[in-house]
CSV table of C-alpha atoms in Angstrom, one decimal:
chain,number,residue,atom,x,y,z
X,1,MET,CA,116.8,-15.4,158.2
X,2,GLU,CA,115.5,-19.1,158.0
X,3,THR,CA,118.3,-21.1,155.9
X,4,ARG,CA,117.3,-23.8,153.8
X,5,ARG,CA,119.4,-26.7,152.3
X,6,VAL,CA,120.2,-26.8,148.8
X,7,GLY,CA,118.5,-30.0,147.0
X,8,SER,CA,120.1,-33.0,148.8
X,9,SER,CA,123.6,-31.5,149.3
X,10,GLY,CA,125.5,-30.0,152.3
X,11,LEU,CA,125.2,-26.8,151.4
X,12,ARG,CA,122.7,-24.5,153.2
X,13,THR,CA,121.7,-21.2,152.2
X,14,SER,CA,119.3,-18.3,153.5
X,15,ARG,CA,115.9,-18.5,151.6
X,16,LEU,CA,116.2,-15.0,149.9
X,17,GLY,CA,119.3,-14.5,147.7
X,18,LEU,CA,120.5,-11.5,146.7
X,19,GLY,CA,121.1,-10.6,143.0
X,20,THR,CA,123.4,-8.3,141.2
X,21,LEU,CA,122.5,-8.4,137.8
X,22,THR,CA,122.5,-4.2,137.6
X,23,TRP,CA,125.6,-3.8,139.8
X,24,ALA,CA,128.1,-1.6,138.3
X,25,ARG,CA,125.7,-0.3,135.5
X,26,ASP,CA,121.9,0.5,136.9
X,27,THR,CA,123.1,0.3,140.6
X,28,THR,CA,125.8,2.4,141.6
X,29,ASP,CA,128.6,1.3,144.0
X,30,GLU,CA,126.9,3.3,146.9
X,31,GLN,CA,123.4,1.8,146.5
X,32,ALA,CA,125.1,-1.9,146.2
X,33,ARG,CA,126.8,-1.4,149.6
X,34,GLY,CA,123.6,-0.2,151.1
X,35,THR,CA,122.0,-3.1,149.6
X,36,LEU,CA,124.4,-5.7,150.8
X,37,GLN,CA,124.8,-4.4,154.4
X,38,THR,CA,121.0,-4.3,154.7
X,39,PHE,CA,120.9,-8.0,153.4
X,40,LEU,CA,123.9,-9.2,155.7
X,41,GLU,CA,122.3,-7.7,158.8
X,42,ALA,CA,119.3,-9.5,158.2
X,43,ASP,CA,121.4,-12.9,158.1
X,44,GLY,CA,121.2,-13.2,154.3
X,45,THR,CA,124.1,-15.3,152.8
X,46,LEU,CA,123.1,-16.2,149.3
X,47,ILE,CA,124.8,-13.6,146.8
X,48,ASP,CA,124.5,-14.3,143.0
X,49,THR,CA,126.3,-12.8,140.1
X,50,ALA,CA,128.0,-14.0,136.8
X,51,ALA,CA,131.2,-13.2,134.8
X,52,ALA,CA,128.7,-11.7,132.3
X,53,TYR,CA,127.4,-9.3,134.5
X,54,GLY,CA,128.7,-5.5,133.7
X,55,ALA,CA,131.1,-7.4,131.8
X,56,GLY,CA,132.9,-8.6,134.8
X,57,ASP,CA,132.4,-5.1,136.8
X,58,ALA,CA,129.7,-6.5,138.9
X,59,GLU,CA,131.8,-9.4,140.4
X,60,ARG,CA,134.6,-6.8,141.0
X,61,LEU,CA,132.4,-4.6,143.1
X,62,LEU,CA,131.1,-7.6,145.2
X,63,GLY,CA,134.3,-9.1,145.9
X,64,ARG,CA,135.2,-5.4,147.0
X,65,LEU,CA,132.1,-5.0,149.2
X,66,VAL,CA,132.3,-8.6,150.6
X,67,GLY,CA,135.6,-8.0,151.9
X,68,GLU,CA,134.5,-4.6,153.4
X,69,LEU,CA,131.4,-5.8,154.8
X,70,ALA,CA,131.6,-9.5,155.8
X,71,ARG,CA,133.8,-12.7,156.5
X,72,ARG,CA,134.2,-14.8,153.5
X,73,GLU,CA,133.0,-17.9,155.1
X,74,ASP,CA,129.6,-16.0,156.3
X,75,VAL,CA,128.3,-15.9,152.7
X,76,VAL,CA,127.5,-18.0,150.4
X,77,ILE,CA,129.0,-16.6,146.4
X,78,ALA,CA,127.5,-17.9,143.4
X,79,THR,CA,128.6,-17.1,140.2
X,80,LYS,CA,128.0,-18.4,136.6
X,81,ALA,CA,130.3,-19.0,133.6
X,82,GLY,CA,129.6,-19.6,129.8
X,83,PHE,CA,127.9,-16.7,128.6
X,84,ALA,CA,129.2,-13.0,127.2
X,85,VAL,CA,127.8,-10.0,125.3
X,86,ARG,CA,130.2,-9.1,122.8
X,87,ASP,CA,129.7,-6.4,120.4
X,88,GLY,CA,125.8,-6.2,121.5
X,89,LYS,CA,125.4,-9.9,120.6
X,90,ARG,CA,124.9,-12.8,122.8
X,91,VAL,CA,127.6,-15.4,122.9
X,92,VAL,CA,127.3,-18.6,125.0
X,93,ASP,CA,130.6,-20.6,125.0
X,94,THR,CA,130.3,-23.9,127.5
X,95,SER,CA,133.4,-25.4,126.3
X,96,ARG,CA,136.0,-26.5,129.0
X,97,ARG,CA,138.6,-24.0,127.9
X,98,ALA,CA,136.3,-21.1,128.0
X,99,LEU,CA,134.4,-22.0,131.4
X,100,LEU,CA,137.7,-22.4,133.2
X,101,ARG,CA,138.8,-19.3,131.7
X,102,ASP,CA,135.7,-17.5,132.8
X,103,LEU,CA,136.2,-19.3,136.4
X,104,ALA,CA,140.0,-18.1,136.7
X,105,GLY,CA,138.6,-14.3,136.0
X,106,SER,CA,135.8,-14.8,138.3
X,107,LEU,CA,138.1,-15.7,141.2
X,108,GLU,CA,140.4,-12.9,140.6
X,109,ARG,CA,137.6,-10.4,140.1
X,110,LEU,CA,135.9,-11.5,143.5
X,111,GLY,CA,139.2,-11.5,145.3
X,112,THR,CA,138.7,-15.1,146.5
X,113,ASP,CA,140.1,-18.8,146.1
X,114,TYR,CA,136.9,-20.4,145.4
X,115,VAL,CA,133.1,-20.0,145.0
X,116,ASP,CA,130.8,-21.7,147.2
X,117,LEU,CA,128.4,-22.5,144.1
X,118,TRP,CA,129.7,-22.3,140.2
X,119,GLN,CA,126.9,-22.5,137.4
X,120,ILE,CA,127.1,-23.3,134.0
X,121,HIS,CA,125.0,-20.0,133.0
X,122,ALA,CA,123.3,-21.3,129.4
X,123,TRP,CA,122.8,-24.5,127.5
X,124,GLY,CA,125.8,-24.3,124.6
X,125,GLU,CA,126.9,-26.2,121.7
X,126,ALA,CA,130.1,-27.8,123.2
X,127,PRO,CA,129.3,-31.7,124.2
X,128,ILE,CA,127.3,-31.8,127.4
X,129,GLU,CA,130.3,-34.2,128.6
X,130,GLU,CA,132.9,-31.9,127.9
X,131,THR,CA,131.1,-29.0,129.6
X,132,LEU,CA,130.3,-31.1,132.7
X,133,SER,CA,134.0,-32.4,132.9
X,134,ALA,CA,135.1,-28.6,133.5
X,135,MET,CA,132.8,-28.5,136.8
X,136,ASP,CA,134.7,-31.9,137.6
X,137,HIS,CA,138.1,-30.1,137.4
X,138,ALA,CA,137.2,-27.0,139.3
X,139,VAL,CA,135.5,-28.8,142.0
X,140,ARG,CA,138.7,-31.4,142.3
X,141,GLN,CA,141.3,-27.9,142.1
X,142,GLY,CA,139.3,-26.3,144.9
X,143,MET,CA,138.1,-23.6,142.5
X,144,THR,CA,134.2,-24.4,143.8
X,145,ARG,CA,132.5,-26.1,146.5
X,146,TYR,CA,129.4,-27.0,144.2
X,147,VAL,CA,128.2,-27.0,141.0
X,148,GLY,CA,124.9,-26.3,139.3
X,149,VAL,CA,123.0,-25.1,136.0
X,150,SER,CA,121.2,-22.0,135.1
X,151,ASN,CA,118.7,-21.6,132.3
X,152,PHE,CA,118.5,-25.2,131.2
X,153,VAL,CA,115.5,-26.8,130.0
X,154,GLY,CA,114.1,-30.4,131.5
X,155,TRP,CA,115.4,-32.7,129.6
X,156,GLN,CA,119.0,-31.2,129.7
X,157,THR,CA,119.1,-30.7,133.6
X,158,ALA,CA,117.9,-34.4,133.2
X,159,GLN,CA,120.9,-35.0,131.2
X,160,ALA,CA,123.3,-33.3,132.7
X,161,ALA,CA,122.4,-34.7,136.3
X,162,THR,CA,122.3,-38.3,135.0
X,163,TRP,CA,125.5,-37.7,133.1
X,164,GLN,CA,127.2,-36.8,136.7
X,165,LYS,CA,125.3,-39.6,138.6
X,166,ALA,CA,126.7,-42.1,136.2
X,167,VAL,CA,130.2,-42.7,137.4
X,168,PRO,CA,131.6,-42.2,140.8
X,169,GLY,CA,133.9,-39.0,141.4
X,170,ARG,CA,131.7,-37.0,139.1
X,171,ALA,CA,130.6,-33.9,141.2
X,172,PRO,CA,126.9,-34.0,141.2
X,173,LEU,CA,125.0,-31.3,140.1
X,174,THR,CA,123.5,-29.1,143.2
X,175,SER,CA,121.4,-26.7,141.6
X,176,LEU,CA,119.3,-25.1,138.8
X,177,GLN,CA,118.5,-21.8,138.4
X,178,VAL,CA,115.3,-20.7,136.2
X,179,GLU,CA,112.7,-18.1,135.6
X,180,TYR,CA,110.0,-18.8,138.3
X,181,SER,CA,107.2,-16.5,138.9
X,182,LEU,CA,103.2,-16.1,138.8
X,183,LEU,CA,104.2,-14.8,135.3
X,184,ALA,CA,106.6,-17.4,134.4
X,185,ARG,CA,105.2,-21.2,135.5
X,186,ARG,CA,106.7,-22.9,132.7
X,187,ALA,CA,109.4,-24.2,135.0
X,188,GLU,CA,106.6,-26.7,136.8
X,189,MET,CA,105.8,-28.7,133.8
X,190,GLU,CA,109.3,-30.4,134.2
X,191,LEU,CA,112.1,-28.7,135.7
X,192,LEU,CA,110.7,-28.5,139.3
X,193,PRO,CA,109.8,-31.8,138.7
X,194,ALA,CA,113.5,-32.8,137.5
X,195,ALA,CA,115.0,-30.7,140.5
X,196,ALA,CA,112.9,-33.3,142.9
X,197,ALA,CA,113.8,-36.3,141.1
X,198,PHE,CA,117.4,-35.5,141.0
X,199,GLY,CA,117.5,-34.2,144.4
X,200,LEU,CA,118.6,-30.3,143.3
X,201,GLY,CA,117.9,-27.0,144.8
X,202,VAL,CA,116.0,-24.4,142.8
X,203,PHE,CA,117.2,-20.8,142.6
X,204,PRO,CA,114.2,-18.9,140.9
X,205,TRP,CA,115.4,-15.7,139.1
X,206,SER,CA,113.0,-12.7,138.6
X,207,PRO,CA,110.6,-13.8,141.3
X,208,LEU,CA,108.7,-10.6,140.7
X,209,GLY,CA,108.0,-11.0,137.2
X,210,ARG,CA,110.9,-8.9,135.8
X,211,GLY,CA,109.4,-6.2,138.2
X,212,VAL,CA,105.7,-5.9,137.1
X,213,LEU,CA,104.6,-7.7,139.7
X,214,THR,CA,105.8,-5.4,142.3
X,215,GLY,CA,102.5,-2.8,140.6
X,216,GLN,CA,104.8,-0.4,139.4
X,217,TYR,CA,103.4,-0.6,135.9
X,218,ARG,CA,99.7,-0.8,136.1
X,219,SER,CA,98.9,2.6,134.8
X,220,ARG,CA,102.5,3.6,133.1
X,221,ILE,CA,105.8,3.2,132.7
X,222,PRO,CA,107.8,5.1,135.5
X,223,LYS,CA,110.6,7.1,134.9
X,224,GLY,CA,114.1,5.5,136.0
X,225,SER,CA,112.4,2.0,135.8
X,226,ARG,CA,114.0,-1.1,134.1
X,227,ALA,CA,111.1,-0.5,131.5
X,228,ALA,CA,112.0,2.8,130.6
X,229,SER,CA,115.8,1.8,130.5
X,230,ASP,CA,117.4,1.4,126.6
X,231,HIS,CA,118.8,-1.6,127.7
X,232,PHE,CA,116.1,-3.4,129.9
X,233,ALA,CA,113.0,-2.4,128.1
X,234,TRP,CA,113.0,-5.3,126.0
X,235,PHE,CA,113.6,-7.9,129.3
X,236,VAL,CA,110.2,-6.3,130.7
X,237,GLN,CA,108.0,-5.8,127.6
X,238,PRO,CA,107.0,-9.6,127.3
X,239,TYR,CA,105.0,-9.1,130.7
X,240,LEU,CA,103.4,-5.7,129.8
X,241,GLU,CA,101.0,-7.1,127.8
X,242,GLN,CA,97.4,-7.9,128.4
X,243,ARG,CA,97.2,-11.3,129.3
X,244,SER,CA,99.6,-10.5,132.2
X,245,LYS,CA,97.1,-7.6,133.8
X,246,GLY,CA,94.9,-9.9,135.4
X,247,VAL,CA,97.4,-11.6,137.4
X,248,VAL,CA,98.9,-8.1,138.3
X,249,GLU,CA,95.5,-7.2,139.2
X,250,ALA,CA,94.7,-10.2,141.3
X,251,VAL,CA,98.4,-10.0,143.4
X,252,ALA,CA,97.2,-6.0,144.0
X,253,LEU,CA,93.9,-7.3,145.3
X,254,ALA,CA,95.3,-9.5,147.5
X,255,ALA,CA,98.2,-7.5,148.8
X,256,GLU,CA,95.3,-4.8,149.9
X,257,GLY,CA,93.3,-7.5,151.6
X,258,LEU,CA,96.4,-8.6,153.8
X,259,ASP,CA,97.4,-5.6,154.4
X,260,LEU,CA,100.7,-6.5,152.1
X,261,THR,CA,102.4,-4.8,149.2
X,262,PRO,CA,102.2,-6.6,145.8
X,263,LEU,CA,105.9,-7.4,145.9
X,264,GLN,CA,105.5,-9.3,149.2
X,265,VAL,CA,102.6,-11.3,147.8
X,266,ALA,CA,104.4,-12.1,144.9
X,267,LEU,CA,107.4,-12.9,146.3
X,268,LEU,CA,105.9,-15.3,149.2
X,269,TRP,CA,104.2,-17.1,146.1
X,270,VAL,CA,107.6,-18.1,145.0
X,271,ARG,CA,109.4,-18.5,148.0
X,272,ASP,CA,107.1,-20.9,149.6
X,273,ALA,CA,106.4,-22.9,146.2
X,274,PRO,CA,107.2,-26.5,146.2
X,275,GLY,CA,111.0,-27.4,145.5
X,276,VAL,CA,112.3,-23.6,145.7
X,277,THR,CA,115.3,-23.0,147.9
X,278,ALA,CA,116.0,-19.6,147.4
X,279,PRO,CA,114.3,-16.9,145.4
X,280,LEU,CA,117.0,-14.2,143.8
X,281,LEU,CA,116.2,-10.8,144.6
X,282,GLY,CA,117.3,-7.9,142.1
X,283,ALA,CA,116.7,-5.0,144.4
X,284,ARG,CA,118.7,-2.0,143.0
X,285,THR,CA,118.6,-0.2,146.6
X,286,ALA,CA,118.6,-1.0,150.3
X,287,GLY,CA,114.8,0.4,150.3
X,288,GLN,CA,113.9,-1.9,147.5
X,289,LEU,CA,115.2,-4.9,149.4
X,290,ALA,CA,113.6,-3.9,152.9
X,291,ALA,CA,110.3,-4.9,151.6
X,292,ALA,CA,110.9,-8.2,150.5
X,293,LEU,CA,113.4,-8.7,154.0
X,294,ALA,CA,109.9,-7.7,155.8
X,295,THR,CA,108.4,-11.1,154.5
X,296,GLU,CA,110.7,-13.0,156.6
X,297,GLU,CA,107.9,-14.1,159.5
X,298,LEU,CA,104.9,-13.9,156.9
X,299,THR,CA,103.1,-16.5,155.1
X,300,LEU,CA,100.0,-16.6,152.5
X,301,PRO,CA,97.0,-18.4,153.6
X,302,ALA,CA,96.4,-21.5,151.5
X,303,GLU,CA,93.3,-19.7,149.9
X,304,ILE,CA,95.0,-16.9,148.5
X,305,VAL,CA,97.7,-19.2,147.4
X,306,SER,CA,95.2,-21.4,145.4
X,307,ALA,CA,93.4,-18.5,143.9
X,308,LEU,CA,96.8,-17.1,142.9
X,309,ASP,CA,97.4,-20.3,141.3
X,310,ASP,CA,94.4,-20.5,139.3
X,311,VAL,CA,94.8,-17.2,138.0
X,312,SER,CA,98.2,-17.5,136.8
X,313,GLY,CA,98.0,-21.1,135.3
X,314,GLY,CA,96.0,-23.4,137.3
X,315,PRO,CA,96.6,-25.8,140.0
X,316,HIS,CA,100.3,-26.2,140.9
X,317,LEU,CA,100.5,-29.9,140.1
X,318,LEU,CA,103.7,-30.3,142.6
X,319,ARG,CA,101.6,-28.6,145.9
X,320,GLY,CA,100.5,-30.8,148.0
């Protein structure tokens, strides 16, 4: 698999990443093993997780499987801190104490002395300088090699990046993670320009529109899908509304004409969008992942890219 440089940093990753949101919950240990094995065999390197995924169980499973299937130095492990679900409620705590506690727990669960990329999971109430001081400490102590942010909006990203650049010796931001797909193009307004201005890599999550762009929901909600589950239905529902159907049908039509699957068309549009480093794939099985990996030698014709731009929100301002 082709690799890409993460922004202006020295870090390089595969141009597709493997997400672990569902590991140890909707994805069984054996499914995770098969998915990771398939990803590694395709020379994939970037694996994204978080302290909050499965209340830490996703990290435990990932640490065990990496120990069995790969050499630590051959993978790029990215994790996140500052977010948790407690008593059914989402809690964001980006204080220095909470962040460093989360990172120490992540290292223990992953069975490693360091992570390659440590990200703040969300903007919190703690002063941004306190949050970023935790990142500086983690880099100095060798707990992480690079740092980034996740789910920040444009001005938050710019403020954090500027703060880190203001004084020599601070750990510069390397990347940002954001939802980005044909059904979620808000990142083009401020986040992608901010990433370009500050030399940040971009890791889109849900590049397949929370699964809707695969076309599996065109006629019904399949049994066993995320939209049919108690804990993920809320996540998918916003993209099952009428305004999304035209985009889904356009992707399906393009896929038919190109002899590809809708998944592949939607993924290629994101993977090769300006500024993108690596979309994060939430495949639950090796079979689901295989279709995405089959895009390695493919690109979309410029005419199709333009048509998908138009139907999903208009011309991409950073494209060419």
